mmCIF file of C-alpha atoms in Angstrom:
data_model
loop_
_atom_site.group_PDB
_atom_site.id
_atom_site.type_symbol
_atom_site.label_atom_id
_atom_site.label_comp_id
_atom_site.label_asym_id
_atom_site.label_seq_id
_atom_site.Cartn_x
_atom_site.Cartn_y
_atom_site.Cartn_z
ATOM 1 C CA UNK A 1 -33.290 -67.007 60.240
ATOM 2 C CA UNK A 2 -29.926 -65.990 61.731
ATOM 3 C CA UNK A 3 -26.734 -66.759 59.753
ATOM 4 C CA UNK A 4 -23.741 -67.637 61.955
ATOM 5 C CA UNK A 5 -20.280 -66.529 60.760
ATOM 6 C CA UNK A 6 -18.030 -69.268 59.511
ATOM 7 C CA UNK A 7 -15.173 -69.814 62.042
ATOM 8 C CA UNK A 8 -12.822 -70.878 59.254
ATOM 9 C CA UNK A 9 -13.409 -67.672 57.307
ATOM 10 C CA UNK A 10 -12.850 -65.511 60.409
ATOM 11 C CA UNK A 11 -9.618 -67.310 61.193
ATOM 12 C CA UNK A 12 -8.395 -66.833 57.636
ATOM 13 C CA UNK A 13 -9.185 -63.097 57.726
ATOM 14 C CA UNK A 14 -7.367 -62.713 61.066
ATOM 15 C CA UNK A 15 -4.264 -64.434 59.734
ATOM 16 C CA UNK A 16 -4.345 -62.195 56.660
ATOM 17 C CA UNK A 17 -4.518 -59.050 58.820
ATOM 18 C CA UNK A 18 -1.559 -60.233 60.907
ATOM 19 C CA UNK A 19 0.421 -61.013 57.754
ATOM 20 C CA UNK A 20 -0.248 -57.547 56.336
ATOM 21 C CA UNK A 21 0.881 -55.867 59.590
ATOM 22 C CA UNK A 22 4.123 -57.873 59.541
ATOM 23 C CA UNK A 23 4.742 -56.951 55.901
ATOM 24 C CA UNK A 24 4.221 -53.245 56.658
ATOM 25 C CA UNK A 25 6.612 -53.443 59.618
ATOM 26 C CA UNK A 26 9.280 -55.161 57.542
ATOM 27 C CA UNK A 27 8.853 -52.579 54.780
ATOM 28 C CA UNK A 28 9.136 -49.695 57.279
ATOM 29 C CA UNK A 29 12.293 -51.185 58.803
ATOM 30 C CA UNK A 30 13.771 -51.709 55.350
ATOM 31 C CA UNK A 31 13.092 -48.092 54.338
ATOM 32 C CA UNK A 32 14.541 -46.815 57.627
ATOM 33 C CA UNK A 33 17.648 -48.947 57.107
ATOM 34 C CA UNK A 34 18.058 -47.668 53.549
ATOM 35 C CA UNK A 35 17.698 -44.046 54.711
ATOM 36 C CA UNK A 36 20.203 -44.579 57.525
ATOM 37 C CA UNK A 37 22.679 -46.237 55.191
ATOM 38 C CA UNK A 38 22.214 -43.457 52.609
ATOM 39 C CA UNK A 39 22.739 -40.773 55.261
ATOM 40 C CA UNK A 40 25.916 -42.419 56.500
ATOM 41 C CA UNK A 41 27.093 -42.787 52.919
ATOM 42 C CA UNK A 42 26.439 -39.092 52.185
ATOM 43 C CA UNK A 43 28.071 -37.918 55.435
ATOM 44 C CA UNK A 44 31.211 -39.918 54.770
ATOM 45 C CA UNK A 45 31.200 -39.569 50.997
ATOM 46 C CA UNK A 46 34.143 -37.732 49.480
ATOM 47 C CA UNK A 47 31.998 -35.470 47.232
ATOM 48 C CA UNK A 48 30.155 -34.112 50.314
ATOM 49 C CA UNK A 49 33.247 -33.138 52.276
ATOM 50 C CA UNK A 50 34.292 -29.489 52.619
ATOM 51 C CA UNK A 51 36.756 -28.559 49.888
ATOM 52 C CA UNK A 52 36.173 -24.838 49.352
ATOM 53 C CA UNK A 53 35.564 -22.097 51.944
ATOM 54 C CA UNK A 54 34.535 -18.749 50.468
ATOM 55 C CA UNK A 55 34.460 -15.523 52.509
ATOM 56 C CA UNK A 56 32.754 -12.349 51.274
ATOM 57 C CA UNK A 57 32.120 -8.919 52.796
ATOM 58 C CA UNK A 58 35.556 -8.583 54.419
ATOM 59 C CA UNK A 59 36.989 -5.055 54.237
ATOM 60 C CA UNK A 60 38.612 -4.104 57.518
ATOM 61 C CA UNK A 61 38.630 -7.756 58.512
ATOM 62 C CA UNK A 62 40.738 -10.137 56.425
ATOM 63 C CA UNK A 63 39.114 -13.185 54.832
ATOM 64 C CA UNK A 64 41.942 -15.285 56.238
ATOM 65 C CA UNK A 65 41.146 -14.141 59.770
ATOM 66 C CA UNK A 66 37.441 -14.958 59.327
ATOM 67 C CA UNK A 67 38.345 -18.414 58.031
ATOM 68 C CA UNK A 68 40.648 -18.954 61.013
ATOM 69 C CA UNK A 69 37.954 -17.908 63.491
ATOM 70 C CA UNK A 70 35.372 -20.191 61.853
ATOM 71 C CA UNK A 71 37.495 -23.254 62.768
ATOM 72 C CA UNK A 72 36.153 -25.137 59.732
ATOM 73 C CA UNK A 73 38.433 -27.981 58.671
ATOM 74 C CA UNK A 74 38.922 -28.908 55.043
ATOM 75 C CA UNK A 75 37.668 -32.460 54.633
ATOM 76 C CA UNK A 76 34.986 -32.448 57.327
ATOM 77 C CA UNK A 77 31.445 -33.385 56.392
ATOM 78 C CA UNK A 78 29.441 -30.596 54.809
ATOM 79 C CA UNK A 79 26.167 -32.233 55.913
ATOM 80 C CA UNK A 80 26.955 -32.205 59.638
ATOM 81 C CA UNK A 81 28.651 -28.809 59.652
ATOM 82 C CA UNK A 82 27.459 -26.901 62.811
ATOM 83 C CA UNK A 83 26.434 -23.705 61.019
ATOM 84 C CA UNK A 84 25.055 -21.961 64.121
ATOM 85 C CA UNK A 85 28.178 -22.615 66.169
ATOM 86 C CA UNK A 86 30.428 -21.375 63.369
ATOM 87 C CA UNK A 87 28.428 -18.161 63.063
ATOM 88 C CA UNK A 88 28.713 -17.626 66.825
ATOM 89 C CA UNK A 89 32.470 -18.237 66.837
ATOM 90 C CA UNK A 90 33.056 -15.668 64.107
ATOM 91 C CA UNK A 91 31.016 -13.002 65.898
ATOM 92 C CA UNK A 92 32.495 -13.712 69.323
ATOM 93 C CA UNK A 93 36.119 -13.811 68.213
ATOM 94 C CA UNK A 94 36.068 -11.060 65.588
ATOM 95 C CA UNK A 95 34.644 -7.850 67.151
ATOM 96 C CA UNK A 96 34.685 -5.916 63.865
ATOM 97 C CA UNK A 97 32.033 -8.337 62.532
ATOM 98 C CA UNK A 98 28.507 -7.295 63.490
ATOM 99 C CA UNK A 99 26.718 -10.223 61.818
ATOM 100 C CA UNK A 100 27.653 -13.342 59.842
ATOM 101 C CA UNK A 101 25.884 -15.819 57.585
ATOM 102 C CA UNK A 102 27.176 -19.362 57.022
ATOM 103 C CA UNK A 103 25.697 -21.375 54.149
ATOM 104 C CA UNK A 104 26.322 -24.892 52.872
ATOM 105 C CA UNK A 105 26.527 -25.038 49.078
ATOM 106 C CA UNK A 106 26.396 -28.587 47.752
ATOM 107 C CA UNK A 107 28.353 -30.569 47.092
ATOM 108 C CA UNK A 108 31.483 -29.262 48.866
ATOM 109 C CA UNK A 109 31.469 -25.487 49.339
ATOM 110 C CA UNK A 110 30.922 -23.302 52.432
ATOM 111 C CA UNK A 111 30.083 -19.635 51.924
ATOM 112 C CA UNK A 112 30.663 -17.234 54.821
ATOM 113 C CA UNK A 113 29.228 -13.756 54.359
ATOM 114 C CA UNK A 114 30.105 -11.186 56.991
ATOM 115 C CA UNK A 115 28.588 -7.805 57.748
ATOM 116 C CA UNK A 116 31.180 -5.517 59.271
ATOM 117 C CA UNK A 117 30.466 -2.713 61.693
ATOM 118 C CA UNK A 118 29.885 0.546 59.829
ATOM 119 C CA UNK A 119 31.728 3.819 60.569
ATOM 120 C CA UNK A 120 29.543 6.170 62.578
ATOM 121 C CA UNK A 121 31.739 8.858 64.141
ATOM 122 C CA UNK A 122 35.270 10.062 64.703
ATOM 123 C CA UNK A 123 36.167 10.607 68.347
ATOM 124 C CA UNK A 124 39.194 12.680 69.300
ATOM 125 C CA UNK A 125 40.618 14.880 72.034
ATOM 126 C CA UNK A 126 40.426 18.668 71.651
ATOM 127 C CA UNK A 127 43.904 18.761 70.075
ATOM 128 C CA UNK A 128 42.996 16.107 67.507
ATOM 129 C CA UNK A 129 46.043 14.032 68.420
ATOM 130 C CA UNK A 130 44.265 10.803 69.382
ATOM 131 C CA UNK A 131 41.598 9.913 66.840
ATOM 132 C CA UNK A 132 39.310 6.882 66.829
ATOM 133 C CA UNK A 133 36.787 5.792 64.197
ATOM 134 C CA UNK A 134 33.874 4.063 65.930
ATOM 135 C CA UNK A 135 30.556 2.480 65.021
ATOM 136 C CA UNK A 136 27.200 3.322 66.628
ATOM 137 C CA UNK A 137 27.917 0.921 69.508
ATOM 138 C CA UNK A 138 31.315 2.601 70.167
ATOM 139 C CA UNK A 139 33.443 -0.279 68.862
ATOM 140 C CA UNK A 140 36.771 1.070 67.594
ATOM 141 C CA UNK A 141 37.110 0.316 63.869
ATOM 142 C CA UNK A 142 40.309 2.235 63.168
ATOM 143 C CA UNK A 143 42.850 4.517 64.818
ATOM 144 C CA UNK A 144 43.571 6.953 61.976
ATOM 145 C CA UNK A 145 46.157 9.716 62.152
ATOM 146 C CA UNK A 146 43.479 12.271 61.388
ATOM 147 C CA UNK A 147 39.914 12.757 60.152
ATOM 148 C CA UNK A 148 39.974 11.353 56.638
ATOM 149 C CA UNK A 149 36.281 11.805 55.819
ATOM 150 C CA UNK A 150 34.809 15.172 56.916
ATOM 151 C CA UNK A 151 31.304 13.899 56.126
ATOM 152 C CA UNK A 152 31.450 11.578 59.135
ATOM 153 C CA UNK A 153 30.179 12.975 62.433
ATOM 154 C CA UNK A 154 32.932 14.194 64.796
ATOM 155 C CA UNK A 155 32.889 13.871 68.605
ATOM 156 C CA UNK A 156 35.408 15.844 70.663
ATOM 157 C CA UNK A 157 36.190 14.979 74.267
ATOM 158 C CA UNK A 158 39.146 15.486 76.590
ATOM 159 C CA UNK A 159 38.151 12.446 78.617
ATOM 160 C CA UNK A 160 38.613 9.758 75.957
ATOM 161 C CA UNK A 161 39.997 6.529 77.397
ATOM 162 C CA UNK A 162 42.629 4.649 75.380
ATOM 163 C CA UNK A 163 41.285 1.698 73.385
ATOM 164 C CA UNK A 164 42.521 -0.651 70.688
ATOM 165 C CA UNK A 165 40.761 -1.701 67.481
ATOM 166 C CA UNK A 166 37.872 -4.007 68.353
ATOM 167 C CA UNK A 167 37.418 -2.594 71.859
ATOM 168 C CA UNK A 168 34.609 -0.317 73.084
ATOM 169 C CA UNK A 169 35.629 3.331 73.460
ATOM 170 C CA UNK A 170 34.761 5.204 76.649
ATOM 171 C CA UNK A 171 34.493 8.957 77.150
ATOM 172 C CA UNK A 172 32.437 11.338 79.343
ATOM 173 C CA UNK A 173 28.705 10.592 79.149
ATOM 174 C CA UNK A 174 29.278 7.650 76.783
ATOM 175 C CA UNK A 175 26.285 5.875 78.379
ATOM 176 C CA UNK A 176 24.035 8.552 76.860
ATOM 177 C CA UNK A 177 25.796 8.587 73.487
ATOM 178 C CA UNK A 178 23.374 6.262 71.672
ATOM 179 C CA UNK A 179 20.164 8.055 72.685
ATOM 180 C CA UNK A 180 21.682 11.484 72.003
ATOM 181 C CA UNK A 181 22.797 10.427 68.511
ATOM 182 C CA UNK A 182 19.407 8.875 67.830
ATOM 183 C CA UNK A 183 17.689 12.133 68.816
ATOM 184 C CA UNK A 184 20.097 14.166 66.681
ATOM 185 C CA UNK A 185 19.334 12.081 63.614
ATOM 186 C CA UNK A 186 15.572 12.267 64.165
ATOM 187 C CA UNK A 187 15.634 16.025 64.713
ATOM 188 C CA UNK A 188 18.356 17.219 62.339
ATOM 189 C CA UNK A 189 18.741 14.456 59.736
ATOM 190 C CA UNK A 190 22.506 14.731 59.508
ATOM 191 C CA UNK A 191 22.666 18.554 59.549
ATOM 192 C CA UNK A 192 25.258 18.603 62.315
ATOM 193 C CA UNK A 193 29.016 18.234 62.186
ATOM 194 C CA UNK A 194 30.514 18.030 65.659
ATOM 195 C CA UNK A 195 29.539 17.243 69.233
ATOM 196 C CA UNK A 196 31.719 18.283 72.164
ATOM 197 C CA UNK A 197 31.354 15.831 75.040
ATOM 198 C CA UNK A 198 33.188 17.142 78.112
ATOM 199 C CA UNK A 199 32.599 17.274 81.838
ATOM 200 C CA UNK A 200 32.225 21.026 81.403
ATOM 201 C CA UNK A 201 29.179 20.625 79.187
ATOM 202 C CA UNK A 202 27.744 19.381 75.892
ATOM 203 C CA UNK A 203 28.018 21.585 72.815
ATOM 204 C CA UNK A 204 26.687 20.769 69.353
ATOM 205 C CA UNK A 205 27.901 22.367 66.100
ATOM 206 C CA UNK A 206 25.540 22.500 63.138
ATOM 207 C CA UNK A 207 26.494 22.411 59.455
ATOM 208 C CA UNK A 208 25.762 26.140 59.040
ATOM 209 C CA UNK A 209 28.430 27.006 61.614
ATOM 210 C CA UNK A 210 26.074 27.798 64.505
ATOM 211 C CA UNK A 211 26.253 25.977 67.827
ATOM 212 C CA UNK A 212 23.862 24.737 70.502
ATOM 213 C CA UNK A 213 24.601 24.529 74.245
ATOM 214 C CA UNK A 214 22.815 21.482 75.654
ATOM 215 C CA UNK A 215 23.735 21.758 79.331
ATOM 216 C CA UNK A 216 26.356 20.482 81.742
ATOM 217 C CA UNK A 217 25.366 16.841 81.363
ATOM 218 C CA UNK A 218 22.817 14.599 79.609
ATOM 219 C CA UNK A 219 19.774 15.191 81.823
ATOM 220 C CA UNK A 220 16.294 13.745 81.402
ATOM 221 C CA UNK A 221 15.403 16.580 79.014
ATOM 222 C CA UNK A 222 18.330 16.097 76.596
ATOM 223 C CA UNK A 223 16.153 14.488 73.921
ATOM 224 C CA UNK A 224 13.515 17.233 74.218
ATOM 225 C CA UNK A 225 16.242 19.868 73.880
ATOM 226 C CA UNK A 226 17.566 18.284 70.705
ATOM 227 C CA UNK A 227 14.094 17.929 69.173
ATOM 228 C CA UNK A 228 13.503 21.614 69.944
ATOM 229 C CA UNK A 229 16.540 22.791 67.920
ATOM 230 C CA UNK A 230 14.908 22.836 64.444
ATOM 231 C CA UNK A 231 11.737 24.383 65.882
ATOM 232 C CA UNK A 232 13.587 27.348 67.428
ATOM 233 C CA UNK A 233 15.881 27.739 64.413
ATOM 234 C CA UNK A 234 12.892 27.872 62.054
ATOM 235 C CA UNK A 235 11.135 30.482 64.194
ATOM 236 C CA UNK A 236 14.232 32.696 64.344
ATOM 237 C CA UNK A 237 14.759 32.413 60.601
ATOM 238 C CA UNK A 238 11.137 33.329 59.922
ATOM 239 C CA UNK A 239 11.667 36.445 62.049
ATOM 240 C CA UNK A 240 14.889 37.087 60.099
ATOM 241 C CA UNK A 241 16.899 36.978 63.323
ATOM 242 C CA UNK A 242 20.405 35.781 62.590
ATOM 243 C CA UNK A 243 21.928 33.761 65.387
ATOM 244 C CA UNK A 244 25.375 32.409 66.161
ATOM 245 C CA UNK A 245 24.146 29.934 68.712
ATOM 246 C CA UNK A 246 21.329 28.614 70.886
ATOM 247 C CA UNK A 247 21.442 28.020 74.607
ATOM 248 C CA UNK A 248 19.143 25.183 75.646
ATOM 249 C CA UNK A 249 20.839 24.462 78.958
ATOM 250 C CA UNK A 250 17.571 25.377 80.663
ATOM 251 C CA UNK A 251 14.733 23.900 78.645
ATOM 252 C CA UNK A 252 12.172 26.228 80.214
ATOM 253 C CA UNK A 253 14.124 29.341 79.171
ATOM 254 C CA UNK A 254 15.821 28.808 75.778
ATOM 255 C CA UNK A 255 17.888 31.748 74.527
ATOM 256 C CA UNK A 256 19.915 32.611 71.452
ATOM 257 C CA UNK A 257 23.122 34.492 70.735
ATOM 258 C CA UNK A 258 22.886 37.082 67.958
ATOM 259 C CA UNK A 259 25.246 36.772 65.043
ATOM 260 C CA UNK A 260 27.596 39.703 64.588
#
């Protein structure tokens, strides 16, 4: 015997399903409205407006200058603050800043932390009259009257082009400066004091007073020459051969100059 479904029951169940769907929709719309209203309230609420801007990490750069470059207005909404754009503005308009972090701190504080470019080398002419303090990317950090910190690497060149603080310094072979310095650090770990960068040749001075001739210009073998310095120096020392300098101008035929 087959039981036929009751049409009245089916109709009632259908109406109940439709009613439940409508209730869920109304509830969803109500929640969305509440969230939207709450968001608008928070955005425009006085407690969530910028009242304090804190800058940290400024040494050569003034905190006031960083604040000015950020273009943050006191009283604007902390919630909608364009953090990425602010970070970009600070970096683009303040060349002494290498990196910047911008954080919202509820309810009304903005914290800007900057990372300034670090001193890497002094660059001067052979007379030491025009001195620049630069970072590893050749940005001028200062224009001191002399070399204040002898522990910082010194580059000497008679072809230094004039530059102001925040600009990139140019001198002979500056395009090869980064890879040469990287090779020096890998090979000698800071045991060098001065590098002469002139059109007449490249000459390196080590901390022990000896020197190394590296050729007329930065050729394809410049990194190999630099990496060879500690190897040759060790071999000469093991043979108890005192040397005043090394000549690596020709990589295939390295020579040394005896110390007097």
